[in-house]
Short mmCIF file of C-alpha atoms in Angstrom, two decimals:
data_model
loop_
_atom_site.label_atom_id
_atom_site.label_comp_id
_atom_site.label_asym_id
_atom_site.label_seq_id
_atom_site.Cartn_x
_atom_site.Cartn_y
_atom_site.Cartn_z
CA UNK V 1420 -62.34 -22.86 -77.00
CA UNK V 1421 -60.05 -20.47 -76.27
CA UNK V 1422 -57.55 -18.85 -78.27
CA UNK V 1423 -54.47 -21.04 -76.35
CA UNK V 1424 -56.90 -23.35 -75.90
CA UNK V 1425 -56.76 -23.18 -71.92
CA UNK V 1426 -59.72 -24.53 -70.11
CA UNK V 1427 -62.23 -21.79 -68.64
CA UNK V 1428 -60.19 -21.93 -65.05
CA UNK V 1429 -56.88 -22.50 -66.43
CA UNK V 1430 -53.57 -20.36 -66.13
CA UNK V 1431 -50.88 -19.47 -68.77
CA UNK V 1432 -47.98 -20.98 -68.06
CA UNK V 1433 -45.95 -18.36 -65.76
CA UNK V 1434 -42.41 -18.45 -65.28
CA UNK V 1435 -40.46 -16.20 -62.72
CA UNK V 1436 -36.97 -15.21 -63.38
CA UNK V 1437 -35.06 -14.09 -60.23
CA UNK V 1438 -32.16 -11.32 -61.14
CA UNK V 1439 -32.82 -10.85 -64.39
CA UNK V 1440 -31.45 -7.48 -63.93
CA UNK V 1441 -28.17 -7.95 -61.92
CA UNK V 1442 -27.72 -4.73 -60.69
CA UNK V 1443 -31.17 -4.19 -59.13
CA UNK V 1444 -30.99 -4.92 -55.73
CA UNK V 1445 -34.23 -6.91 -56.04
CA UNK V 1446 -35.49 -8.10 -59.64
CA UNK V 1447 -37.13 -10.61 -61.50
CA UNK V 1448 -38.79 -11.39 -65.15
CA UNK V 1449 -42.48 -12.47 -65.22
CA UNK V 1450 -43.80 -13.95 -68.37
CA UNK V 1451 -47.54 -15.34 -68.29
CA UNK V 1452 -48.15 -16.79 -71.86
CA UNK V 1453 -46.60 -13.92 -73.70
CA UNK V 1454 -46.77 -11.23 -71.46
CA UNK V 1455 -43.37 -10.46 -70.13
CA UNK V 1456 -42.54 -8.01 -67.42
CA UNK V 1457 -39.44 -6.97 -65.62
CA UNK V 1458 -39.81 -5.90 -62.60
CA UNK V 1459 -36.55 -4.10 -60.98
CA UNK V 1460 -36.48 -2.97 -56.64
CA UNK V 1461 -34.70 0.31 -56.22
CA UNK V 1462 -34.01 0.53 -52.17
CA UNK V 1463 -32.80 4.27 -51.41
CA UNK V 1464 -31.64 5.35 -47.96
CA UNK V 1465 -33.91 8.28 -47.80
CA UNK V 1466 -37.91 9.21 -48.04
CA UNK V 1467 -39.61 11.39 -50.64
CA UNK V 1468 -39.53 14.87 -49.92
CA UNK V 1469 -43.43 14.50 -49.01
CA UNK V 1470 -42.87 12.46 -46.15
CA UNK V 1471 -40.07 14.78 -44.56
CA UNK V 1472 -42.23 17.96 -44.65
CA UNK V 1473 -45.08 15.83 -43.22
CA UNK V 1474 -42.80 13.76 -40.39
CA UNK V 1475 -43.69 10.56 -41.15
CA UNK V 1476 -41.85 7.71 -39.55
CA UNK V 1477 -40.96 4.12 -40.89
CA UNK V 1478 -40.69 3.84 -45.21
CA UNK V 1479 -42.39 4.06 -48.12
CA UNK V 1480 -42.96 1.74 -51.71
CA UNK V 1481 -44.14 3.24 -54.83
CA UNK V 1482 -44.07 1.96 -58.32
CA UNK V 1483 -43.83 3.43 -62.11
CA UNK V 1484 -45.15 1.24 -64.51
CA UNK V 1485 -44.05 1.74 -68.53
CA UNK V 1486 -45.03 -0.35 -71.39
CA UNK V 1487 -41.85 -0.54 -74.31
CA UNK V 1488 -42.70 0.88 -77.56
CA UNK V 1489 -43.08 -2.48 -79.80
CA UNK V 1490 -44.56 -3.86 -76.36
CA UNK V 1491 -47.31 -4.22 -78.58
CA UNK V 1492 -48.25 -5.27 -82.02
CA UNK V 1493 -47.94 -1.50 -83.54
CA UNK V 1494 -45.24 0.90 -81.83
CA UNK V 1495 -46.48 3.46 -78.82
CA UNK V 1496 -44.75 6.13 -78.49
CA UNK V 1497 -42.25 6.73 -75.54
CA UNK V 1498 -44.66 10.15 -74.58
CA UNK V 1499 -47.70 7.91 -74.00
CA UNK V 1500 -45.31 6.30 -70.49
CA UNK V 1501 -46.66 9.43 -68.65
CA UNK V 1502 -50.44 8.84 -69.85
CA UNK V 1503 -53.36 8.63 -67.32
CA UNK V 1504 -53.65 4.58 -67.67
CA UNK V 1505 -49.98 4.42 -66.90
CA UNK V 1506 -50.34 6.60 -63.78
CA UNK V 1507 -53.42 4.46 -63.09
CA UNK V 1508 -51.56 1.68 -63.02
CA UNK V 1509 -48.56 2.55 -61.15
CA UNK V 1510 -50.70 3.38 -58.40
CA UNK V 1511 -52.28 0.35 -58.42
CA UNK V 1512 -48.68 -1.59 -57.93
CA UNK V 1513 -47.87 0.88 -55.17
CA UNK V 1514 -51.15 0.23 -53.03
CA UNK V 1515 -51.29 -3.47 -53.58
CA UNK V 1516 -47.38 -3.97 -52.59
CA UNK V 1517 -47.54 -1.43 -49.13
CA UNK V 1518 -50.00 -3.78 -48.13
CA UNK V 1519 -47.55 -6.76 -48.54
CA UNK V 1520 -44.98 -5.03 -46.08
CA UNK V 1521 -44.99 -2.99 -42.71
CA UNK V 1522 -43.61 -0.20 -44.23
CA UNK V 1523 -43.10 1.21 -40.05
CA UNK V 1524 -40.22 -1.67 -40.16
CA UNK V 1525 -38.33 -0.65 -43.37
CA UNK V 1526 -36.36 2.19 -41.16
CA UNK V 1527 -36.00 5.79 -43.51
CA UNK V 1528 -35.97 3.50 -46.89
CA UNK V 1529 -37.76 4.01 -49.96
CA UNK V 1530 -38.39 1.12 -52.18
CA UNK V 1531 -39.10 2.04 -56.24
CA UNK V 1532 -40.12 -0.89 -57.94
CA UNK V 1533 -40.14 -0.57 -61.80
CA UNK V 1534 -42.27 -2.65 -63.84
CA UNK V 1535 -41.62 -2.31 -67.74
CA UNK V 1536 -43.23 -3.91 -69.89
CA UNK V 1537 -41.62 -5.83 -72.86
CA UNK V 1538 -44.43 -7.79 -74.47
CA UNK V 1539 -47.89 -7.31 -73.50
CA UNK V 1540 -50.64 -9.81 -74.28
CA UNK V 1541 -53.12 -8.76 -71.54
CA UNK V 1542 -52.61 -8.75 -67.71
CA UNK V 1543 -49.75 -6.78 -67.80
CA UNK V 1544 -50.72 -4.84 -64.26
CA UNK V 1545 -51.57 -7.97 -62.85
CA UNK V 1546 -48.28 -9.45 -64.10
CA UNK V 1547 -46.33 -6.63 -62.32
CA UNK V 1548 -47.94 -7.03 -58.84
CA UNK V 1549 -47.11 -10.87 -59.10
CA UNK V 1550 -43.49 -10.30 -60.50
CA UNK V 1551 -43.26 -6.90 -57.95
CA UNK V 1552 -43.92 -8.55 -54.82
CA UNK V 1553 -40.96 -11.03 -55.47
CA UNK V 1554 -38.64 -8.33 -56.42
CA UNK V 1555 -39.55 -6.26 -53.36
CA UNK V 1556 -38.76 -9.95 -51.61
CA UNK V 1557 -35.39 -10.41 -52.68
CA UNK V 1558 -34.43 -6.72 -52.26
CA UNK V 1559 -35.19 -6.90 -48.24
CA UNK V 1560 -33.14 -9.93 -47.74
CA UNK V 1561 -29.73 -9.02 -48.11
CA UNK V 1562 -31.26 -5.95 -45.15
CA UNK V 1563 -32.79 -8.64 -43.17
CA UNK V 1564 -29.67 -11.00 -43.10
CA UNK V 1565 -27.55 -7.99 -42.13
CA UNK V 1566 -30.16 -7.08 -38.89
CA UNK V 1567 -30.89 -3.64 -40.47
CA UNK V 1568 -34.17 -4.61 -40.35
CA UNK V 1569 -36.48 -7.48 -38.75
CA UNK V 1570 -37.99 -10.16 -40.88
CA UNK V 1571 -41.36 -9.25 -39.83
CA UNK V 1572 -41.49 -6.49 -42.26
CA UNK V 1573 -43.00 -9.16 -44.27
CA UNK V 1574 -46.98 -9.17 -44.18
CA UNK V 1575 -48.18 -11.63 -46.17
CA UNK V 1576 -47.21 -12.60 -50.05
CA UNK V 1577 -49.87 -10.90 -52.49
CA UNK V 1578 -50.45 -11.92 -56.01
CA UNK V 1579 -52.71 -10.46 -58.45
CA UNK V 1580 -54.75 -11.69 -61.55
CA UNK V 1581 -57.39 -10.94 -64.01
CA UNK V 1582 -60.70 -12.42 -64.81
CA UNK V 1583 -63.61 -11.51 -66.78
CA UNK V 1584 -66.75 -12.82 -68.52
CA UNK V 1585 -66.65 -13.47 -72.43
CA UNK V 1586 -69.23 -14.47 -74.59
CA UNK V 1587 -71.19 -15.17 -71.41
CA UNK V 1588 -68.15 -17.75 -69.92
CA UNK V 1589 -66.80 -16.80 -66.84
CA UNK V 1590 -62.78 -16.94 -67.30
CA UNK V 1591 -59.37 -16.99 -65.88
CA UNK V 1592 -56.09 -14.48 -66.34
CA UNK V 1593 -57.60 -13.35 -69.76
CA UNK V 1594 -55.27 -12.95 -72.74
CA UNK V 1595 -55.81 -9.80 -75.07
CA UNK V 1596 -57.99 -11.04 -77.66
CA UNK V 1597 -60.10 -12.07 -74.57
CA UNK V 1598 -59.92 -8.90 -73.02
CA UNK V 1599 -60.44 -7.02 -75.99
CA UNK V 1600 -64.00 -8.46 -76.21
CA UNK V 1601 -65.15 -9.18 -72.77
CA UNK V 1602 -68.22 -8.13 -70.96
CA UNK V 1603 -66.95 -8.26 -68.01
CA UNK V 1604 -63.46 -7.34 -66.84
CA UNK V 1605 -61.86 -7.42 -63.14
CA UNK V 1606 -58.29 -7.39 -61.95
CA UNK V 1607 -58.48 -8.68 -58.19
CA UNK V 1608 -55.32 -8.66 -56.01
CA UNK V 1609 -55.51 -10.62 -52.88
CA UNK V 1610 -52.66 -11.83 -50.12
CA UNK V 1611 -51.95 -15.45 -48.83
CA UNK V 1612 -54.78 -15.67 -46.64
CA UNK V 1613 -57.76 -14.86 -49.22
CA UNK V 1614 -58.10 -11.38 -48.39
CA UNK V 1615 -58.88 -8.77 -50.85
CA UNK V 1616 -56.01 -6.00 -51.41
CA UNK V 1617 -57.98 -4.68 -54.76
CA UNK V 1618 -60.56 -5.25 -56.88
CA UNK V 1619 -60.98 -2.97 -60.17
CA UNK V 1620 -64.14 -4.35 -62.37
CA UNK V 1621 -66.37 -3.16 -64.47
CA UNK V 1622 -69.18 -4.39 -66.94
CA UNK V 1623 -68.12 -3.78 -70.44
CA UNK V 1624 -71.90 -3.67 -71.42
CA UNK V 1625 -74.56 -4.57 -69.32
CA UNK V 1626 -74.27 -4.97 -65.71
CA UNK V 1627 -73.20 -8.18 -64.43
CA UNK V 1628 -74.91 -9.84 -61.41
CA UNK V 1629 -73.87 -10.32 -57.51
CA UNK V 1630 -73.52 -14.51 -58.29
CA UNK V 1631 -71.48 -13.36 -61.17
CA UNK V 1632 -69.02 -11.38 -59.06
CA UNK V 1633 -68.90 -14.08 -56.53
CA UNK V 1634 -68.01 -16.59 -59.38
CA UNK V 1635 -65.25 -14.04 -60.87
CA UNK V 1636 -63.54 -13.91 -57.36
CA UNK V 1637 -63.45 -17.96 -56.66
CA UNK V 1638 -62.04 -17.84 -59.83
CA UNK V 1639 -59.42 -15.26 -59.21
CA UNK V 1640 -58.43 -16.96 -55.53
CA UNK V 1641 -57.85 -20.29 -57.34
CA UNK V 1642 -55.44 -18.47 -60.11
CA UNK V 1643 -53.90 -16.55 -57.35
CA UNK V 1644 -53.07 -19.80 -55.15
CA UNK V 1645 -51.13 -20.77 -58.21
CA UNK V 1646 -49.26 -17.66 -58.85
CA UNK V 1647 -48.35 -17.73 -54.88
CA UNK V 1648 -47.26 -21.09 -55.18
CA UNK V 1649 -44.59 -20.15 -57.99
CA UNK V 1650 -43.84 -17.04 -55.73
CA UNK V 1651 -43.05 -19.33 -52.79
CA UNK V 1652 -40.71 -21.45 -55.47
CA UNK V 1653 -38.73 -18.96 -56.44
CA UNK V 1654 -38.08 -17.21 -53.72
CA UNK V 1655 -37.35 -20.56 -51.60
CA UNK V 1656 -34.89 -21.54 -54.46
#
């Protein structure tokens, strides 16, 4: 049993907030059991300086990722936001949501998206891919209505979620007492058509077999489907 008591291929309950933060232009709070996320969409009319001195047409998304100080059951300190795992992280958000959107249609825009976490309980990255994408979403539509740019900038919707093996149980969007003790571990990001955008595993302990692997990623696609599926309700409402 697990500690919710969710079945093996089972969800938290996820709920997406649209403009939870009402000056954003894009925004929206993710909670999945009790991990909560906001995730704000910062467009700017201008590129980062890198891409000027380099020429580069069309736009750009990045990401910054920071977890609050009683995030977590004991307080982190506001100096551990610029630590390696958050940097790790925040380039994980950026990959996974450029390849969401044909950044050569966004015209000399830069998207931030900000993902801060305010209760973490496991799958917080994951949680901010999900939550980003739809943030990025309802940023671009207010562009898209007005003709600046053509709805095709849109890929395909991407959601991301966590799986891992513990005490020898393959398992589903793992919590943080299941994390904290898994053997195996794996974030997996993937768009609407099945196709992988990321995959960041390791084996906690021993290694962990090919039929293992393939049984982690069936699991993540079926979790995934779901989290699209509340994607595609929110933004359609």
């Amino acid at each position: 049993m697990r500690p919710d008591g969710r079945q093996a291929d089972e969800l938290r309950p996820i709920s997406l907030t649209p403009h939870a933060a009402p000056y954003a232009e894009g925004s929206v709070l993710i909670a999945l059991g009790n991990t909560r996320v906001l995730c704000t969409a910062t467009v700017e009319e201008s590129l980062p300086r890198w891409m000027e001195q380099e020429g580069r047409e069309g736009g750009w998304i990045t990401a910054e990722y920071a977890m609050l100080p009683r995030a977590t059951q004991t307080r982190t300190p506001r100096t551990n936001w610029q630590s390696s795992r958050s940097q790790e992280i925040r380039r994980l958000i950026g990959r996974s949501l450029r390849a969401a959107f044909d950044l050569s249609l966004l015209g000399r825009r830069s998207i931030t998206v900000d993902a801060d976490v305010l209760q973490a309980d496991g799958g917080t990255r994951t949680a901010a891919i999900t939550g980003g994408y739809v943030a990025v979403a309802l940023a671009l539509r207010p562009l898209i209505a007005a003709e600046e740019i053509p709805a095709e900038v849109f890929r395909s919707p991407l959601a991301a979620v966590s799986v891992g093996v513990v005490d020898g149980v393959p398992m589903l969007d793992l919590c943080y007492a299941e994390d904290l003790h898994a053997e195996v571990d794996m974030n997996v990001v993937m768009d609407a058509q099945g196709r992988i955008v990321e995959i960041q595993g390791t084996a906690e302990g021993a290694p962990f077999s090919r039929a293992t692997h393939e049984r982690l990623l069936d699991l993540a696609w079926s979790g995934i489907q779901r989290l699209l599926a509340a994607q595609r309700k929110v933004l359609e409402e």
